[in-house]
Amino acid sequence: MAFSERIPIKTRREIDIMREASRHVAEILLELRHMVAPGVRTADLEDHAAKAIKDRGVQSSFKGYDPHGLPKYPSSLCVSVNEEIVHGIPGPRELKEGDIVGIDFGVSVDGYHGDSAVTVAVGNIDERVRKLLDTTANALCLAIEKMLPGNRLSDIGHAVQTRAEREGYSVVRVFAGHGIGSKLHEPPWIPNYGSPGRGPRLIPGMVLAIEPMVNIGGADVVMLEDEWTAVTADGSLSAHFEHTILITEEGPDVLTRIEGSH
Ligand code: MF3
Ligand code: CO
């Protein structure tokens, strides 16, 4: 995906549906956050998500996702622990006190998607690790504040990078935010770094998923043998937060934010 590809502008109807999909995402993600505790298996989170999807009559955006040349994604959730950056596959691993766990979740309603992620502490965590979570969440907030009509696409990534690097952290470069709509991933590709003032102007009706991935150590990524799980090359901890955001005349409307969520 490049800056030159057309960024879809959503109709009123599409926005209404995406708002509903995003609300389901936010509500279920909040339930999952509250389940996180020492001894919980990542598969327990997946089981809860799969049941919630069924109960609400919505569709998983992730399960069966078929990127060219990779195995289909097998689960409705991505659960990424500690040095895992994104796309961890739920399984028998038990969470333990002091871990951090990224939970990434998406559903569709009538073919339109919502996508959000949060990284949470398992029990008590070190001050140093808390700072990574707070900084990454704050980087997402600062990026969202830049999502005003007339601003440029690269203002988003610039805000993330500036905030993360101020603490000596690095942003992951091989993954990025993305447009979202009738496909989970639409143009544009939205890197979490770069110079401000570049790329297309933001226009009301664009819906973008912004997802900073921030490492305490270096930015380099290694893929595990499952061909999905991305980990930091240096084994350092990584945090990931994501929201689906509609650009409006009045400013950013965070579709995946509800009371009590990140
Ligand atoms: N939020 C992630 C992303 O936008 C989740 C994708 S998992 C996948 O990349 F299976 F759907 F690829
Ligand atoms: Co996403």
Coordinates of C-alpha atoms and ligand atoms in Angstrom, one line a residue:
M1 CA 0.0 0.0 0.0
A2 CA 1.3 3.4 -0.9
F3 CA 0.4 7.0 -0.4
S4 CA -0.8 7.2 -4.0
E5 CA -3.6 4.6 -3.5
R6 CA -7.1 6.0 -3.1
I7 CA -8.3 6.2 0.5
P8 CA -12.0 5.3 0.7
I9 CA -14.4 7.8 2.1
K10 CA -17.2 6.1 3.9
T11 CA -20.9 6.9 3.4
R12 CA -23.2 7.6 6.3
R13 CA -24.5 4.0 6.2
E14 CA -21.1 2.5 6.2
I15 CA -20.1 4.7 9.1
D16 CA -23.2 3.6 11.1
I17 CA -22.3 -0.1 10.5
M18 CA -18.6 0.4 11.4
R19 CA -19.6 2.2 14.6
E20 CA -21.6 -0.8 15.6
A21 CA -18.8 -3.3 14.7
S22 CA -16.4 -1.1 16.7
R23 CA -18.6 -1.0 19.7
H24 CA -18.7 -4.8 19.8
V25 CA -14.9 -4.8 19.5
A26 CA -14.6 -2.4 22.4
E27 CA -17.1 -4.2 24.7
I28 CA -15.5 -7.6 24.1
L29 CA -12.0 -6.3 24.5
L30 CA -13.0 -4.8 27.8
E31 CA -14.3 -8.2 28.9
L32 CA -11.0 -9.8 27.8
R33 CA -8.9 -7.2 29.7
H34 CA -10.8 -8.0 32.9
M35 CA -10.1 -11.8 32.5
V36 CA -6.3 -11.2 32.4
A37 CA -4.7 -12.7 35.6
P38 CA -1.9 -15.0 36.5
G39 CA -2.7 -18.6 35.5
V40 CA -5.1 -17.7 32.7
R41 CA -4.2 -19.4 29.4
T42 CA -4.1 -17.3 26.2
A43 CA -6.5 -19.9 24.8
D44 CA -9.0 -19.0 27.6
L45 CA -9.1 -15.5 26.1
E46 CA -9.6 -16.9 22.7
D47 CA -12.5 -19.1 23.9
H48 CA -14.2 -16.1 25.5
A49 CA -13.8 -14.0 22.3
A50 CA -15.1 -16.8 20.1
K51 CA -18.2 -17.3 22.3
A52 CA -18.8 -13.5 22.5
I53 CA -18.7 -13.3 18.6
K54 CA -21.2 -16.2 18.4
D55 CA -23.5 -14.8 21.0
R56 CA -23.6 -11.3 19.4
G57 CA -24.1 -12.7 15.9
V58 CA -21.0 -10.9 14.5
Q59 CA -18.1 -12.2 12.4
S60 CA -14.4 -12.5 13.3
S61 CA -12.2 -10.2 11.2
F62 CA -9.1 -12.3 12.0
K63 CA -10.0 -15.9 11.9
G64 CA -9.3 -17.3 8.4
Y65 CA -7.6 -14.1 7.4
D66 CA -5.6 -15.1 4.3
P67 CA -2.6 -12.9 3.5
H68 CA -0.8 -13.9 0.3
G69 CA 1.8 -16.6 0.9
L70 CA 1.1 -17.2 4.6
P71 CA -1.0 -19.8 6.5
K72 CA -4.5 -18.5 7.3
Y73 CA -4.8 -16.8 10.7
P74 CA -6.2 -19.6 12.9
S75 CA -7.9 -17.6 15.7
S76 CA -10.3 -14.7 16.5
L77 CA -7.7 -13.0 18.7
C78 CA -4.1 -12.1 18.6
V79 CA -2.5 -12.5 22.0
S80 CA 1.1 -11.3 22.2
V81 CA 3.1 -11.8 25.5
N82 CA 6.2 -9.8 26.6
E83 CA 8.7 -9.7 23.7
E84 CA 6.0 -10.8 21.2
I85 CA 5.1 -7.7 19.3
V86 CA 1.9 -8.7 17.4
H87 CA 0.0 -11.6 15.9
G88 CA 0.7 -14.1 18.7
I89 CA -1.6 -17.2 18.3
P90 CA -3.6 -18.1 21.4
G91 CA -2.6 -21.5 23.0
P92 CA -1.8 -23.3 26.2
R93 CA 0.6 -20.7 27.5
E94 CA -0.3 -19.5 31.0
L95 CA 0.1 -15.8 31.8
K96 CA 2.2 -15.1 34.9
E97 CA 2.6 -12.3 37.3
G98 CA 4.7 -9.5 35.8
D99 CA 4.0 -10.4 32.2
I100 CA 2.4 -7.9 29.7
V101 CA -0.1 -9.1 27.2
G102 CA -1.3 -7.5 24.0
I103 CA -4.8 -8.4 23.0
D104 CA -5.8 -7.5 19.5
F105 CA -9.3 -8.1 18.3
G106 CA -11.6 -7.3 15.3
V107 CA -15.1 -8.1 14.2
S108 CA -17.3 -7.3 11.2
V109 CA -21.0 -6.5 10.9
D110 CA -22.6 -6.7 7.5
G111 CA -19.1 -6.9 6.0
Y112 CA -17.6 -3.8 7.7
H113 CA -14.8 -4.1 10.3
G114 CA -13.7 -2.6 13.6
D115 CA -10.2 -3.3 15.0
S116 CA -8.6 -2.5 18.3
A117 CA -5.8 -3.6 20.6
V118 CA -4.6 -3.0 24.1
T119 CA -1.6 -4.2 26.2
V120 CA -2.3 -4.9 29.8
A121 CA -0.3 -5.9 32.9
V122 CA -0.7 -9.4 34.4
G123 CA -0.8 -8.6 38.2
N124 CA 2.0 -6.3 39.3
I125 CA 4.6 -5.2 36.9
D126 CA 7.9 -3.3 37.2
E127 CA 7.8 0.5 37.1
R128 CA 10.0 0.3 34.0
V129 CA 7.4 -1.9 32.2
R130 CA 4.5 0.3 33.3
K131 CA 6.3 3.2 31.7
L132 CA 6.4 1.3 28.3
L133 CA 2.6 0.7 28.5
D134 CA 1.8 4.3 29.5
T135 CA 4.1 5.7 26.8
T136 CA 2.6 3.6 24.0
A137 CA -1.0 4.4 25.0
N138 CA -0.1 8.1 25.2
A139 CA 1.6 7.9 21.8
L140 CA -1.7 6.6 20.4
C141 CA -3.6 9.4 22.1
L142 CA -1.2 12.1 20.7
A143 CA -1.5 10.5 17.2
I144 CA -5.3 10.6 17.4
E145 CA -5.2 14.3 18.3
K146 CA -3.5 14.9 15.0
M147 CA -6.3 13.3 13.1
L148 CA -8.0 16.6 12.0
P149 CA -9.3 17.4 8.6
G150 CA -6.6 19.2 6.6
N151 CA -3.7 17.6 8.5
R152 CA -1.5 15.2 6.6
L153 CA -1.3 11.4 6.9
S154 CA 2.3 11.4 8.1
D155 CA 1.5 13.7 11.0
I156 CA 0.1 10.6 12.7
G157 CA 3.2 8.5 12.6
H158 CA 5.4 11.5 13.4
A159 CA 3.5 12.0 16.6
V160 CA 3.9 8.3 17.6
Q161 CA 7.6 8.2 16.8
T162 CA 8.4 11.5 18.6
R163 CA 6.6 10.3 21.8
A164 CA 8.2 6.9 21.8
E165 CA 11.7 8.0 21.0
R166 CA 11.6 10.7 23.8
E167 CA 11.8 7.8 26.2
G168 CA 14.6 6.0 24.3
Y169 CA 12.2 3.4 22.9
S170 CA 11.9 2.4 19.3
V171 CA 8.9 2.0 17.0
V172 CA 8.4 -1.1 14.9
R173 CA 8.7 -0.3 11.2
V174 CA 7.6 -3.5 9.5
F175 CA 4.0 -3.3 10.7
A176 CA 1.8 -0.2 10.4
G177 CA -1.7 1.2 10.9
H178 CA -4.1 1.0 8.0
G179 CA -7.4 2.1 6.5
I180 CA -10.3 0.0 7.5
G181 CA -13.8 -0.6 6.1
S182 CA -15.2 -3.4 3.9
K183 CA -11.7 -4.9 4.2
L184 CA -9.8 -5.2 7.5
H185 CA -6.8 -3.7 5.7
E186 CA -7.4 -0.9 3.2
P187 CA -5.2 1.9 1.9
P188 CA -3.4 3.8 3.2
W189 CA -0.4 2.2 5.0
I190 CA 0.2 4.3 8.1
P191 CA 3.7 3.9 9.5
N192 CA 4.4 4.8 13.1
Y193 CA 7.3 7.0 12.1
G194 CA 8.3 9.7 9.6
S195 CA 8.5 13.4 9.0
P196 CA 5.4 15.5 9.5
G197 CA 3.5 17.2 6.7
R198 CA 3.7 14.4 4.1
G199 CA 1.2 12.3 2.2
P200 CA -2.5 12.9 1.6
R201 CA -4.6 15.3 3.6
L202 CA -7.1 13.8 6.1
I203 CA -10.7 14.2 5.0
P204 CA -14.0 13.6 6.9
G205 CA -15.3 10.1 6.2
M206 CA -11.9 8.4 6.2
V207 CA -11.7 5.6 8.8
L208 CA -8.2 4.7 9.9
A209 CA -6.8 2.0 12.4
I210 CA -3.8 3.5 14.2
E211 CA -1.6 1.0 16.0
P212 CA 1.7 2.0 17.5
M213 CA 4.0 -0.9 18.4
V214 CA 6.8 0.3 20.7
N215 CA 9.8 -1.7 21.9
I216 CA 12.0 -0.9 25.0
G217 CA 15.0 -2.0 22.9
G218 CA 15.7 -2.0 19.1
A219 CA 13.1 -1.9 16.3
D220 CA 14.1 -5.2 14.6
V221 CA 11.6 -8.0 14.3
V222 CA 12.0 -11.7 14.0
M223 CA 9.1 -14.0 12.9
L224 CA 8.6 -17.3 14.7
E225 CA 8.1 -20.6 13.0
D226 CA 4.3 -20.4 13.1
E227 CA 4.8 -17.7 10.5
W228 CA 2.6 -15.3 12.4
T229 CA 4.1 -14.4 15.8
A230 CA 6.4 -11.3 15.5
V231 CA 8.9 -10.9 18.3
T232 CA 11.6 -8.3 19.0
A233 CA 15.0 -9.4 17.7
D234 CA 16.7 -8.4 20.9
G235 CA 14.1 -10.0 23.2
S236 CA 13.1 -6.7 24.7
L237 CA 9.5 -6.0 25.8
S238 CA 7.0 -4.6 23.3
A239 CA 3.6 -2.9 23.7
H240 CA 0.8 -2.4 21.2
F241 CA -2.3 -0.2 21.3
E242 CA -4.8 0.3 18.5
H243 CA -8.0 2.2 17.8
T244 CA -10.3 2.5 14.8
I245 CA -10.9 6.3 14.2
L246 CA -13.3 8.2 12.0
I247 CA -12.2 11.6 10.7
T248 CA -15.0 14.2 11.1
E249 CA -15.3 18.0 10.6
E250 CA -15.2 18.3 14.4
G251 CA -12.1 16.1 14.7
P252 CA -11.3 12.4 15.5
D253 CA -14.2 10.1 16.5
V254 CA -12.7 7.1 18.2
L255 CA -15.1 4.3 17.2
T256 CA -13.5 1.6 19.4
R257 CA -13.5 3.7 22.6
I258 CA -16.1 3.2 25.3
E259 CA -16.3 4.0 28.9
G260 CA -13.5 2.2 30.8
S261 CA -11.5 1.3 27.7
H262 CA -8.1 2.7 26.7
Ligands
MF3_1 N1 -4.9 -5.5 14.2 C1 -4.1 -6.4 13.5 C2 -3.7 -5.9 12.2 O1 -4.3 -4.9 11.8 C3 -4.6 -7.8 13.4 C4 -4.5 -8.6 12.2 S1 -4.6 -10.3 12.6 C5 -5.0 -11.0 11.1 O2 -2.7 -6.2 11.5 F1 -5.0 -12.2 11.3 F2 -6.1 -10.6 10.8 F3 -4.1 -10.7 10.2
CO2 CO -5.1 -3.3 12.8

